[in-house]
Short mmCIF file of C-alpha atoms in Angstrom, two decimals:
data_model
loop_
_atom_site.label_atom_id
_atom_site.label_comp_id
_atom_site.label_asym_id
_atom_site.label_seq_id
_atom_site.Cartn_x
_atom_site.Cartn_y
_atom_site.Cartn_z
CA MET A 1 -269.73 -82.72 -26.93
CA GLY A 2 -272.48 -81.24 -24.81
CA GLU A 3 -272.23 -84.42 -22.78
CA ILE A 4 -268.57 -83.73 -22.07
CA LYS A 5 -269.38 -80.26 -20.83
CA ALA A 6 -272.11 -81.62 -18.65
CA LEU A 7 -269.80 -84.22 -17.21
CA ALA A 8 -267.05 -81.67 -16.60
CA GLN A 9 -269.46 -79.31 -14.91
CA GLU A 10 -270.94 -82.11 -12.92
CA ASP A 11 -267.53 -83.22 -11.76
CA LEU A 12 -266.25 -80.30 -9.71
CA ARG A 13 -263.10 -82.21 -8.89
CA LEU A 14 -261.94 -81.63 -12.42
CA GLU A 15 -263.03 -78.04 -12.52
CA THR A 16 -261.01 -76.90 -9.53
CA SER A 17 -257.46 -77.88 -8.77
CA VAL A 18 -257.35 -75.95 -5.49
CA PRO A 19 -257.59 -78.26 -2.47
CA PRO A 20 -260.47 -77.68 -0.05
CA ARG A 21 -259.94 -75.19 2.79
CA LEU A 22 -259.67 -77.89 5.48
CA LEU A 23 -257.01 -79.78 3.53
CA ARG A 24 -255.01 -76.58 3.03
CA LEU A 25 -255.19 -75.85 6.75
CA LEU A 26 -254.24 -79.43 7.56
CA SER A 27 -251.29 -79.19 5.17
CA LEU A 28 -250.10 -76.00 6.84
CA VAL A 29 -250.37 -77.50 10.32
CA THR A 30 -248.55 -80.62 9.10
CA VAL A 31 -245.68 -78.59 7.64
CA LEU A 32 -245.41 -76.50 10.83
CA GLY A 33 -245.59 -79.65 12.92
CA PHE A 34 -242.90 -81.32 10.83
CA GLY A 35 -240.64 -78.30 11.31
CA GLY A 36 -241.41 -78.25 15.01
CA THR A 37 -240.61 -81.92 15.55
CA LEU A 38 -237.39 -81.51 13.57
CA PHE A 39 -236.46 -78.62 15.86
CA LEU A 40 -237.20 -80.76 18.93
CA GLY A 41 -235.21 -83.71 17.67
CA LEU A 42 -232.26 -81.83 16.18
CA ARG A 43 -231.82 -78.77 18.35
CA ALA A 44 -233.75 -78.92 21.61
CA ALA A 45 -233.07 -82.54 22.59
CA GLY A 46 -229.68 -83.24 24.12
CA THR A 47 -227.00 -85.21 22.28
CA ASP A 48 -226.79 -88.83 23.34
CA ILE A 49 -223.48 -89.03 25.10
CA GLN A 50 -222.72 -92.57 23.91
CA GLN A 51 -224.07 -92.63 20.36
CA GLY A 52 -223.48 -88.97 19.48
CA GLU A 53 -225.52 -87.02 16.92
CA ILE A 54 -226.72 -90.03 14.95
CA GLN A 55 -229.05 -90.99 17.80
CA ARG A 56 -231.26 -88.05 16.73
CA ILE A 57 -232.29 -90.00 13.62
CA PHE A 58 -234.35 -92.12 16.02
CA TYR A 59 -236.86 -89.23 16.28
CA ILE A 60 -237.72 -89.91 12.62
CA HIS A 61 -236.81 -93.61 12.29
CA MET A 62 -239.31 -94.99 14.80
CA PRO A 63 -242.18 -92.52 14.10
CA SER A 64 -241.91 -93.17 10.35
CA PHE A 65 -242.61 -96.86 10.98
CA PHE A 66 -245.73 -95.96 12.93
CA GLY A 67 -246.72 -93.55 10.14
CA ALA A 68 -246.45 -96.48 7.75
CA PHE A 69 -248.49 -98.53 10.21
CA THR A 70 -251.31 -95.94 10.06
CA ALA A 71 -251.19 -95.75 6.26
CA PHE A 72 -251.11 -99.52 5.74
CA GLY A 73 -253.81 -99.90 8.40
CA LEU A 74 -256.02 -97.54 6.40
CA THR A 75 -255.30 -99.68 3.35
CA VAL A 76 -256.80 -102.62 5.24
CA VAL A 77 -259.83 -100.52 6.23
CA GLY A 78 -260.22 -99.20 2.68
CA GLY A 79 -259.86 -102.68 1.16
CA ALA A 80 -262.32 -104.27 3.57
CA LEU A 81 -264.92 -101.54 3.06
CA TYR A 82 -264.50 -101.70 -0.71
CA LEU A 83 -265.14 -105.43 -0.63
CA ALA A 84 -268.13 -104.92 1.66
CA ARG A 85 -269.71 -101.89 -0.03
CA GLY A 86 -268.21 -101.69 -3.48
CA SER A 87 -267.68 -97.94 -3.42
CA GLU A 88 -264.56 -96.90 -5.30
CA LYS A 89 -263.72 -94.20 -2.73
CA TRP A 90 -262.59 -96.96 -0.36
CA ASP A 91 -260.31 -98.36 -3.03
CA ARG A 92 -258.77 -94.91 -3.46
CA ILE A 93 -258.07 -94.75 0.27
CA ALA A 94 -256.47 -98.20 0.11
CA LEU A 95 -254.23 -97.13 -2.77
CA ALA A 96 -253.28 -93.87 -1.06
CA GLY A 97 -252.38 -95.82 2.08
CA VAL A 98 -249.97 -98.02 0.14
CA GLU A 99 -248.19 -95.13 -1.60
CA VAL A 100 -247.78 -93.08 1.58
CA GLY A 101 -247.01 -96.11 3.72
CA LEU A 102 -244.36 -97.32 1.28
CA ALA A 103 -242.63 -93.92 1.36
CA PHE A 104 -242.66 -93.97 5.16
CA SER A 105 -241.39 -97.57 5.23
CA LEU A 106 -238.49 -96.61 2.99
CA ILE A 107 -237.67 -93.72 5.32
CA ASN A 108 -237.78 -96.14 8.24
CA LEU A 109 -235.60 -98.71 6.50
CA LEU A 110 -233.00 -96.28 5.13
CA THR A 111 -232.65 -94.18 8.29
CA GLY A 112 -232.20 -97.41 10.23
CA SER A 113 -229.48 -98.51 7.82
CA ILE A 114 -227.71 -95.14 8.11
CA TRP A 115 -227.90 -95.33 11.92
CA ALA A 116 -226.51 -98.87 11.84
CA ARG A 117 -223.34 -97.87 9.99
CA PRO A 118 -221.70 -95.95 12.87
CA ILE A 119 -223.39 -97.93 15.67
CA TRP A 120 -223.27 -101.51 14.38
CA ASN A 121 -220.39 -100.88 11.96
CA THR A 122 -222.43 -102.17 9.03
CA TRP A 123 -225.04 -100.76 6.66
CA TRP A 124 -227.07 -103.96 6.72
CA THR A 125 -227.37 -107.26 8.52
CA TRP A 126 -229.92 -109.99 8.05
CA ASP A 127 -231.40 -109.46 11.46
CA PRO A 128 -235.03 -110.65 11.85
CA ARG A 129 -236.39 -107.11 12.33
CA LEU A 130 -234.47 -105.68 9.38
CA THR A 131 -235.35 -108.62 7.15
CA SER A 132 -239.05 -108.43 7.97
CA ALA A 133 -239.05 -104.64 7.35
CA ALA A 134 -237.41 -105.18 3.96
CA ILE A 135 -239.97 -107.87 3.08
CA MET A 136 -242.73 -105.46 4.13
CA CYS A 137 -241.40 -102.79 1.76
CA LEU A 138 -241.10 -105.26 -1.12
CA THR A 139 -244.63 -106.57 -0.48
CA TYR A 140 -246.14 -103.10 -0.79
CA ALA A 141 -243.93 -102.19 -3.77
CA ALA A 142 -245.34 -105.32 -5.43
CA TYR A 143 -248.85 -104.02 -4.65
CA LEU A 144 -248.21 -100.97 -6.82
CA MET A 145 -246.67 -103.00 -9.64
CA LEU A 146 -249.49 -105.55 -9.63
CA ARG A 147 -252.10 -102.82 -9.56
CA ALA A 148 -250.58 -101.18 -12.60
CA GLY A 149 -250.65 -104.53 -14.38
CA ILE A 150 -254.39 -105.25 -14.12
CA ASP A 151 -256.45 -103.46 -16.77
CA ASP A 152 -259.96 -104.40 -15.71
CA ARG A 153 -260.99 -101.84 -13.08
CA MET A 154 -263.40 -104.01 -11.12
CA ARG A 155 -261.01 -106.96 -11.02
CA ARG A 156 -258.14 -104.65 -10.13
CA ARG A 157 -260.00 -103.09 -7.22
CA ALA A 158 -261.22 -106.38 -5.84
CA PHE A 159 -257.88 -108.13 -6.21
CA MET A 160 -255.87 -105.27 -4.71
CA SER A 161 -258.30 -104.95 -1.80
CA VAL A 162 -257.62 -108.55 -0.87
CA TYR A 163 -253.89 -108.08 -1.43
CA GLY A 164 -253.84 -104.94 0.75
CA ILE A 165 -255.55 -106.77 3.59
CA LEU A 166 -253.22 -109.79 3.40
CA ALA A 167 -250.10 -107.63 3.04
CA PHE A 168 -250.74 -106.16 6.47
CA VAL A 169 -249.47 -109.44 7.91
CA THR A 170 -245.95 -108.26 7.01
CA VAL A 171 -246.52 -105.07 9.04
CA LEU A 172 -247.61 -107.07 12.08
CA ILE A 173 -244.66 -109.44 11.70
CA THR A 174 -242.25 -106.49 11.54
CA LEU A 175 -243.87 -104.94 14.60
CA PHE A 176 -243.86 -108.04 16.78
CA ILE A 177 -240.94 -110.12 15.54
CA ILE A 178 -238.56 -108.40 17.91
CA ARG A 179 -240.67 -109.60 20.85
CA VAL A 180 -240.85 -113.14 19.56
CA VAL A 181 -237.42 -113.88 18.04
CA PRO A 182 -234.68 -113.42 20.63
CA GLU A 183 -231.81 -113.60 18.08
CA THR A 184 -232.04 -109.93 17.16
CA ILE A 185 -229.61 -107.10 17.72
CA HIS A 186 -232.28 -104.45 17.13
CA PRO A 187 -232.79 -102.51 20.35
CA VAL A 188 -236.15 -101.88 21.96
CA ILE A 189 -236.71 -98.50 23.53
CA VAL A 190 -240.00 -99.15 25.28
CA GLY A 191 -239.68 -102.27 27.41
CA ALA A 192 -236.77 -104.63 27.85
CA SER A 193 -234.36 -104.96 24.93
CA PRO A 194 -233.45 -108.45 23.69
CA GLN A 195 -230.32 -109.90 25.26
CA ASN A 196 -228.24 -109.38 22.09
CA ALA A 197 -229.49 -105.86 21.36
CA GLN A 198 -226.81 -103.36 20.36
CA GLY A 199 -227.15 -99.58 20.29
CA GLY A 200 -230.00 -99.12 22.72
CA PHE A 201 -230.37 -96.05 24.86
CA GLU A 202 -232.48 -95.05 27.79
CA ALA A 203 -235.86 -93.44 27.24
CA THR A 204 -235.00 -90.45 29.45
CA SER A 205 -237.51 -87.65 29.89
CA GLY A 206 -235.68 -85.70 27.16
CA VAL A 207 -235.94 -88.56 24.67
CA VAL A 208 -239.61 -89.12 25.46
CA THR A 209 -240.46 -85.41 25.22
CA ALA A 210 -238.83 -85.14 21.79
CA LEU A 211 -240.25 -88.46 20.61
CA ILE A 212 -243.92 -88.03 21.51
CA PRO A 213 -244.68 -84.97 19.30
CA SER A 214 -242.82 -86.65 16.42
CA LEU A 215 -244.70 -89.90 16.98
CA LEU A 216 -248.05 -88.08 17.03
CA LEU A 217 -247.18 -86.19 13.84
CA TRP A 218 -246.07 -89.28 11.90
CA LEU A 219 -248.88 -91.42 13.31
CA THR A 220 -251.70 -89.01 12.41
CA LEU A 221 -251.08 -85.69 10.63
CA LEU A 222 -248.47 -86.73 8.06
CA PRO A 223 -250.16 -89.90 6.74
CA ILE A 224 -253.65 -88.40 6.82
CA THR A 225 -252.64 -85.18 5.04
CA LEU A 226 -250.59 -86.94 2.38
CA MET A 227 -253.26 -89.62 1.90
CA TRP A 228 -255.96 -86.98 1.53
CA HIS A 229 -253.94 -85.29 -1.22
CA ARG A 230 -253.40 -88.67 -2.87
CA VAL A 231 -257.09 -89.65 -2.63
CA ARG A 232 -258.03 -86.30 -4.15
CA LEU A 233 -255.61 -86.85 -7.00
CA GLU A 234 -257.00 -90.34 -7.63
CA GLU A 235 -260.54 -88.94 -7.72
CA ARG A 236 -259.42 -86.44 -10.36
CA LEU A 237 -257.57 -89.13 -12.30
CA ASP A 238 -260.70 -91.33 -12.25
CA ALA A 239 -262.86 -88.41 -13.36
CA LEU A 240 -260.42 -87.62 -16.15
CA ASP A 241 -260.43 -91.25 -17.25
CA ARG A 242 -264.22 -91.20 -17.42
CA LEU A 243 -264.06 -88.05 -19.45
CA LYS A 244 -261.53 -89.57 -21.85
CA MET A 245 -263.68 -92.67 -22.22
CA ARG A 246 -266.65 -90.53 -23.16
CA VAL A 247 -264.57 -88.63 -25.70
CA LEU A 248 -263.22 -91.83 -27.18
CA SER A 249 -266.65 -93.47 -27.29
CA GLU A 250 -268.18 -90.62 -29.25
CA MET B 1 -256.37 -66.90 8.06
CA ARG B 2 -256.96 -65.74 11.64
CA MET B 3 -257.47 -69.38 12.61
CA THR B 4 -254.19 -70.31 10.90
CA LYS B 5 -252.23 -67.66 12.79
CA ALA B 6 -253.79 -68.79 16.08
CA SER B 7 -252.83 -72.39 15.32
CA ALA B 8 -249.28 -71.35 14.51
CA ARG B 9 -249.00 -69.34 17.74
CA THR B 10 -250.35 -72.27 19.78
CA GLY B 11 -247.89 -74.60 18.04
CA LEU B 12 -244.94 -72.33 18.76
CA LEU B 13 -246.00 -71.98 22.42
CA LEU B 14 -246.23 -75.77 22.76
CA LEU B 15 -242.79 -76.13 21.15
CA ALA B 16 -241.26 -73.60 23.53
CA LEU B 17 -242.76 -75.39 26.54
CA THR B 18 -241.58 -78.74 25.29
CA ALA B 19 -238.07 -77.43 24.62
CA GLY B 20 -237.88 -76.28 28.23
CA LEU B 21 -238.61 -79.80 29.42
CA LEU B 22 -235.84 -81.25 27.29
CA SER B 23 -232.90 -79.98 29.29
CA ALA B 24 -233.29 -83.02 31.55
CA GLN B 25 -231.65 -85.21 28.90
CA ASP B 26 -228.40 -83.27 28.71
CA GLY B 27 -225.53 -84.75 30.62
CA GLU B 28 -227.36 -87.84 31.82
CA ARG B 29 -226.11 -91.37 31.43
CA GLY B 30 -228.54 -93.50 33.29
CA SER B 31 -228.70 -92.17 36.83
CA THR B 32 -225.11 -90.79 36.79
CA PRO B 33 -224.91 -87.05 36.21
CA TYR B 34 -222.40 -86.38 33.44
CA PHE B 35 -220.63 -83.30 32.21
CA GLN B 36 -221.18 -83.34 28.48
CA SER B 37 -219.37 -81.42 25.81
CA ARG B 38 -219.40 -82.03 22.07
CA ALA B 39 -216.04 -83.81 22.38
CA PHE B 40 -216.11 -85.85 25.59
CA ASN B 41 -218.01 -86.79 28.71
CA VAL B 42 -216.96 -87.18 32.33
CA PRO B 43 -218.95 -87.81 35.50
CA ILE B 44 -219.78 -84.70 37.52
CA LEU B 45 -218.01 -84.89 40.88
CA GLU B 46 -220.45 -84.45 43.73
CA GLY B 47 -219.21 -82.23 46.53
CA TRP B 48 -216.67 -80.50 44.26
CA ASP B 49 -217.06 -76.97 43.00
CA ASP B 50 -218.02 -77.20 39.34
CA GLN B 51 -215.92 -74.71 37.37
CA SER B 52 -216.56 -76.31 33.99
CA GLY B 53 -216.85 -74.32 30.80
CA GLU B 54 -218.43 -75.17 27.48
CA ASP B 55 -215.60 -77.41 26.28
CA PHE B 56 -213.75 -78.37 29.44
CA ALA B 57 -214.74 -80.03 32.71
CA GLN B 58 -213.12 -78.68 35.85
CA PHE B 59 -213.92 -79.53 39.45
CA HIS B 60 -212.22 -77.93 42.44
CA GLN B 61 -212.15 -78.80 46.10
CA ALA B 62 -211.09 -75.84 48.19
CA GLU B 63 -210.33 -77.79 51.37
CA ALA B 64 -207.90 -80.13 49.64
CA ARG B 65 -206.76 -77.37 47.25
CA ALA B 66 -207.16 -79.89 44.46
CA THR B 67 -208.43 -79.47 40.92
CA ILE B 68 -209.44 -82.19 38.47
CA ARG B 69 -209.71 -80.98 34.91
CA THR B 70 -210.55 -82.71 31.64
CA ALA B 71 -209.94 -80.88 28.38
CA ILE B 72 -209.02 -81.27 24.74
CA ALA B 73 -205.78 -79.65 23.63
CA PRO B 74 -204.89 -79.15 19.98
CA ALA B 75 -201.56 -80.95 19.69
CA ALA B 76 -200.09 -83.59 17.41
CA GLU B 77 -198.73 -85.63 20.34
CA ALA B 78 -200.36 -86.54 23.65
CA LEU B 79 -197.29 -85.42 25.59
CA ASP B 80 -197.36 -82.02 23.89
CA ALA B 81 -201.05 -81.73 24.69
CA ALA B 82 -200.37 -82.45 28.36
CA GLY B 83 -197.62 -79.86 28.52
CA ALA B 84 -199.69 -77.27 26.68
CA GLU B 85 -202.67 -77.86 28.93
CA LEU B 86 -200.68 -77.46 32.16
CA SER B 87 -198.79 -74.41 30.91
CA ALA B 88 -201.73 -72.60 29.34
CA THR B 89 -204.37 -73.38 31.91
CA PHE B 90 -202.50 -73.47 35.19
CA GLY B 91 -199.58 -71.25 34.15
CA PHE B 92 -197.01 -73.85 35.19
CA ASP B 93 -193.40 -73.54 34.10
CA LEU B 94 -192.77 -77.22 33.54
CA ASP B 95 -189.61 -79.14 34.31
CA PRO B 96 -189.39 -82.70 32.97
CA PRO B 97 -191.87 -85.04 34.65
CA VAL B 98 -190.74 -86.99 37.71
CA TYR B 99 -192.63 -90.00 36.41
CA GLN B 100 -193.56 -90.93 32.87
CA GLY B 101 -195.18 -94.12 31.66
CA ARG B 102 -197.71 -95.54 29.25
CA VAL B 103 -200.71 -97.71 29.84
CA ASN B 104 -203.20 -99.35 27.47
CA LEU B 105 -206.75 -98.79 28.59
CA ALA B 106 -209.93 -99.88 26.84
CA ASP B 107 -210.15 -96.68 24.77
CA GLY B 108 -206.51 -96.40 23.74
CA THR B 109 -202.97 -95.78 24.95
CA TRP B 110 -202.67 -93.19 27.69
CA HIS B 111 -199.50 -91.46 28.84
CA THR B 112 -199.10 -91.10 32.59
CA LEU B 113 -197.12 -88.08 33.74
CA VAL B 114 -196.35 -86.76 37.20
CA TYR B 115 -194.85 -83.32 37.73
CA ASP B 116 -193.48 -81.65 40.83
CA ILE B 117 -194.25 -78.05 39.97
CA ASP B 118 -192.99 -76.32 43.13
CA ALA B 119 -192.77 -76.86 46.86
CA GLU B 120 -196.51 -77.14 47.32
CA THR B 121 -197.83 -78.03 43.86
CA THR B 122 -197.96 -81.33 42.04
CA ALA B 123 -199.67 -82.30 38.82
CA SER B 124 -200.66 -85.84 37.82
CA VAL B 125 -201.75 -86.14 34.21
CA MET B 126 -203.22 -88.75 31.90
CA ALA B 127 -203.09 -87.84 28.22
CA ARG B 128 -203.90 -89.65 25.01
CA GLN B 129 -204.08 -88.89 21.34
CA ASP B 130 -207.47 -88.62 19.63
CA GLY B 131 -207.04 -87.76 15.97
CA GLY B 132 -205.25 -84.44 15.69
CA ARG B 133 -205.88 -83.49 19.26
CA GLY B 134 -204.95 -84.62 22.74
CA VAL B 135 -207.26 -85.52 25.59
CA VAL B 136 -205.82 -84.46 28.94
CA ILE B 137 -207.10 -85.37 32.38
CA SER B 138 -205.13 -83.58 35.06
CA PHE B 139 -205.11 -83.68 38.83
CA VAL B 140 -203.45 -80.61 40.34
CA GLU B 141 -202.89 -80.30 44.08
CA ARG B 142 -201.56 -77.17 45.77
CA ASP B 143 -201.62 -78.24 49.41
CA ALA B 144 -198.46 -77.29 51.31
CA ALA B 145 -199.38 -79.88 53.94
CA ALA B 146 -199.32 -82.79 51.53
CA ARG B 147 -197.90 -84.03 48.26
CA THR B 148 -200.57 -86.06 46.53
CA LEU B 149 -199.84 -87.99 43.33
CA MET B 150 -201.94 -90.20 41.07
CA LEU B 151 -200.68 -92.64 38.49
CA THR B 152 -201.83 -95.58 36.46
CA ILE B 153 -199.45 -98.47 35.94
CA ALA B 154 -199.81 -101.57 33.81
CA GLN B 155 -200.21 -104.50 36.19
CA ALA B 156 -196.82 -105.98 36.96
CA ASP B 157 -198.15 -109.38 37.97
CA ASP B 158 -201.61 -110.08 36.66
CA SER B 159 -201.94 -113.17 38.83
CA LEU B 160 -202.34 -110.91 41.88
CA ALA B 161 -205.69 -109.43 42.82
CA ASP B 162 -204.22 -106.50 44.71
CA ALA B 163 -202.00 -103.63 43.65
CA SER B 164 -199.10 -104.14 46.06
CA PRO B 165 -196.42 -104.55 43.33
CA GLU B 166 -197.54 -101.38 41.58
CA ILE B 167 -197.73 -99.46 44.85
CA ALA B 168 -194.12 -100.54 45.46
CA ILE B 169 -193.09 -99.22 42.03
CA ALA B 170 -194.83 -95.89 42.65
CA LEU B 171 -193.34 -95.51 46.14
CA GLU B 172 -189.86 -96.18 44.90
CA SER B 173 -190.17 -93.90 41.85
CA LEU B 174 -191.87 -90.97 43.48
CA ALA B 175 -191.06 -91.09 47.20
CA GLY B 176 -187.83 -93.04 47.28
CA LEU B 177 -189.38 -95.47 49.72
CA SER B 178 -189.59 -99.23 49.88
CA LEU B 179 -192.93 -100.91 50.39
CA SER B 180 -191.49 -102.67 53.44
CA GLU B 181 -191.17 -99.31 55.17
CA LEU B 182 -194.97 -99.03 55.26
CA GLN B 183 -197.54 -101.09 57.12
CA ARG B 184 -200.35 -102.81 55.32
CA ALA B 185 -203.64 -101.35 56.51
CA ASP B 186 -207.21 -102.57 56.07
CA SER B 187 -208.44 -102.48 52.49
CA GLN B 188 -210.94 -99.78 51.63
CA THR B 189 -214.04 -100.37 49.55
CA LEU B 190 -214.85 -97.27 47.54
CA PRO B 191 -217.42 -96.89 44.73
CA SER B 192 -214.61 -97.41 42.20
CA GLY B 193 -213.56 -100.74 43.74
CA GLU B 194 -211.51 -102.50 46.42
CA TRP B 195 -208.36 -100.52 47.31
CA THR B 196 -205.23 -101.98 48.88
CA VAL B 197 -203.87 -99.56 51.47
CA TYR B 198 -200.40 -99.09 52.98
CA ALA B 199 -199.58 -96.50 55.64
CA GLY B 200 -196.33 -95.26 57.13
CA GLU B 201 -195.06 -92.26 58.94
CA SER B 202 -196.58 -89.32 57.06
CA VAL B 203 -197.03 -91.52 53.99
CA MET B 204 -200.10 -93.24 52.65
CA ALA B 205 -200.37 -95.35 49.52
CA MET B 206 -203.44 -96.87 47.89
CA GLY B 207 -203.88 -99.01 44.82
CA MET B 208 -206.73 -100.67 42.95
CA ILE B 209 -206.70 -103.22 40.16
CA PHE B 210 -209.13 -102.59 37.32
CA GLY B 211 -208.75 -104.61 34.15
CA ASN B 212 -205.04 -105.23 33.58
CA ASP B 213 -203.95 -102.00 35.22
CA ALA B 214 -203.33 -100.63 38.66
CA TYR B 215 -204.55 -97.22 39.76
CA VAL B 216 -202.24 -95.91 42.45
CA ALA B 217 -202.49 -92.88 44.73
CA LEU B 218 -199.73 -91.62 47.02
CA GLN B 219 -199.80 -88.95 49.67
CA MET B 220 -196.83 -87.65 51.58
CA GLY B 221 -197.96 -85.46 54.47
CA GLU B 222 -200.75 -85.33 57.00
CA ALA B 223 -203.72 -84.28 54.88
CA GLY B 224 -205.61 -87.55 55.39
CA ASP B 225 -207.85 -87.05 52.35
CA LEU B 226 -206.17 -89.46 49.94
CA ALA B 227 -209.11 -91.86 49.64
CA ALA B 228 -211.55 -89.09 48.67
CA LEU B 229 -209.10 -87.59 46.16
CA ALA B 230 -208.19 -90.96 44.63
CA GLU B 231 -211.84 -91.84 44.27
CA ALA B 232 -212.65 -88.52 42.57
CA TYR B 233 -209.70 -88.73 40.15
CA ASN B 234 -210.29 -92.33 39.20
CA ARG B 235 -214.02 -91.78 38.90
CA THR B 236 -213.15 -89.15 36.29
CA LEU B 237 -210.56 -91.35 34.59
CA LEU B 238 -212.68 -94.49 34.45
CA GLY B 239 -215.87 -92.61 33.60
CA PHE B 240 -214.32 -90.60 30.77
CA PHE B 241 -215.38 -91.34 27.24
CA ILE B 242 -215.39 -89.59 23.89
CA THR B 243 -218.69 -88.84 22.18
CA PRO B 244 -218.31 -90.13 18.62
CA ASP B 245 -218.60 -87.50 15.90
CA ASN B 246 -221.03 -89.09 13.48
CA SER B 247 -222.96 -85.98 12.50
CA GLN B 248 -222.27 -86.70 8.82
CA TYR B 249 -224.44 -89.82 9.10
CA LEU B 250 -227.22 -87.73 10.66
CA ALA B 251 -226.97 -85.31 7.72
CA LEU B 252 -227.18 -88.26 5.31
CA GLY B 253 -230.24 -89.63 7.13
CA LEU B 254 -232.01 -86.27 7.01
CA ALA B 255 -231.17 -85.90 3.32
CA VAL B 256 -232.78 -89.31 2.66
CA VAL B 257 -235.92 -88.31 4.58
CA PHE B 258 -236.25 -85.06 2.62
CA VAL B 259 -235.60 -86.73 -0.72
CA ILE B 260 -238.25 -89.42 -0.14
CA LEU B 261 -240.86 -86.95 1.13
CA ALA B 262 -240.02 -84.53 -1.70
CA ALA B 263 -240.36 -87.38 -4.22
CA LEU B 264 -243.79 -88.27 -2.81
CA VAL B 265 -245.07 -84.68 -2.75
CA GLY B 266 -243.40 -83.95 -6.09
CA SER B 267 -245.09 -86.94 -7.73
CA LEU B 268 -248.47 -85.76 -6.43
CA TYR B 269 -247.80 -82.29 -7.86
CA TRP B 270 -246.54 -83.66 -11.17
CA ARG B 271 -249.52 -85.95 -11.61
CA GLU B 272 -251.90 -83.10 -10.73
CA LYS B 273 -250.26 -80.96 -13.40
CA ASN B 274 -250.77 -83.76 -15.91
CA VAL B 275 -254.46 -83.94 -15.00
CA GLN B 276 -254.77 -80.22 -15.68
CA LYS B 277 -252.92 -80.56 -18.99
CA ASP B 278 -255.15 -83.46 -20.10
CA LEU B 279 -258.24 -81.56 -19.08
CA ALA B 280 -257.15 -78.51 -21.02
CA LEU B 281 -256.53 -80.72 -24.05
CA LEU B 282 -259.98 -82.29 -23.77
CA ARG B 283 -261.58 -78.86 -23.53
CA GLU B 284 -259.64 -77.75 -26.57
CA LEU B 285 -260.91 -80.81 -28.45
CA ALA B 286 -264.44 -80.06 -27.28
CA ARG B 287 -264.18 -76.48 -28.54
CA GLU B 288 -262.83 -77.63 -31.90
CA ASP B 289 -265.67 -80.15 -32.26
CA GLU B 290 -268.28 -77.51 -31.48
#
């Protein structure tokens, strides 16, 4: 049992549940920033005179996709560095990226569907952009299910690293399909919309001013803060597992 | 903690500055300046005195003594809304309209009403039902030197590109004149379209075809400002549209965002609690073993 004590003392992650000072500060700034961008999108920005109030969901819908892009991008980085260096911290980052990115993707998908109901008069249509976004969500949901199904740690980390890298193809397809496939009704805000696009609106100075802080928040602060919390939790879960293994082996 | 307060202050300052920049979005639809209320939108009339309030648009031109007003009136019928709007806002004691008709435009069925209020005042009104309320666009003219009337008529002969048949109907209904008593003048091209023009002694008539309807303006008198008034009124009429009330979908969207983020943060918290519980259990086991 002395060994357990030594391990517990050695592993400060298990001893303290309070997040580090920088993470607490980052969390506070993220919460304030989230409130601030909500204020900009919901109160300060003018109502779109053609779409009405529902247009305001755009200030979350589009940034949440880019937040997912950051998170899934870090999954690629984490997976690649795990394969190259073998350190489990990179695998934790990859896992955190998938969990956070999947949450953001669901926000993107569901807010888009809710916007579509009053604007397109349907909750869902098998448009190329919508279909690719749904496939993206399912691909990353499968990541989590597969990961839970592999017992061997080394095999699990290696396999999921490769999966996380390959899955990013679905993110790129979702991002660029609208520029490649003309048969889409999904509007484009930056640049020319496809010919069949429905529900677009002009990126006036008001739209851009409300969008940019939200985009910056979802692109950087939100995914990084949430992923840091998730990485920290995974470190503690790993440490706890090691501790359990020692207890069981004695 | 001092650093946190400073960050919060900086954040709030940035938000305040950003909010100031946002006013540019209000009332814009492309490059056209729009009056915007929660219920409807109409183009802002350049060169007219803007007397609009929070929930009504009103533009006045002192020289022509004309007012164009768009408002929502709580009434079960469009005709009641029109009457209520003219009585309550302008204080008119209304006799039955001198012209009454209906026309189907892209956004619904509008009632066209023309009132002779008194010797110098006329009111031309378009009104339509929108749920339990009426939308009323009124043109009121108080010029003793002229009697100016606006009306929209379903196109009598849709094979014709000009509004001569509808001008004839309007002249006969409202001025007791035949079209043959007026001379056809050169057409006028205004921002709203190509207008057919007829002129007679102290009478001018203009009409424009848009869709399947004719927009007609008549002026009896020597004011000579019919084209400008017709353009302003029809710019309002054709530019008017209702902002859809879909705020319940926005509320649903925000609820979804909060639920997903709360589920993510909640799962992190819940799993952290489980780590602490397991750790406490292991320590308990360690103590028992010792």
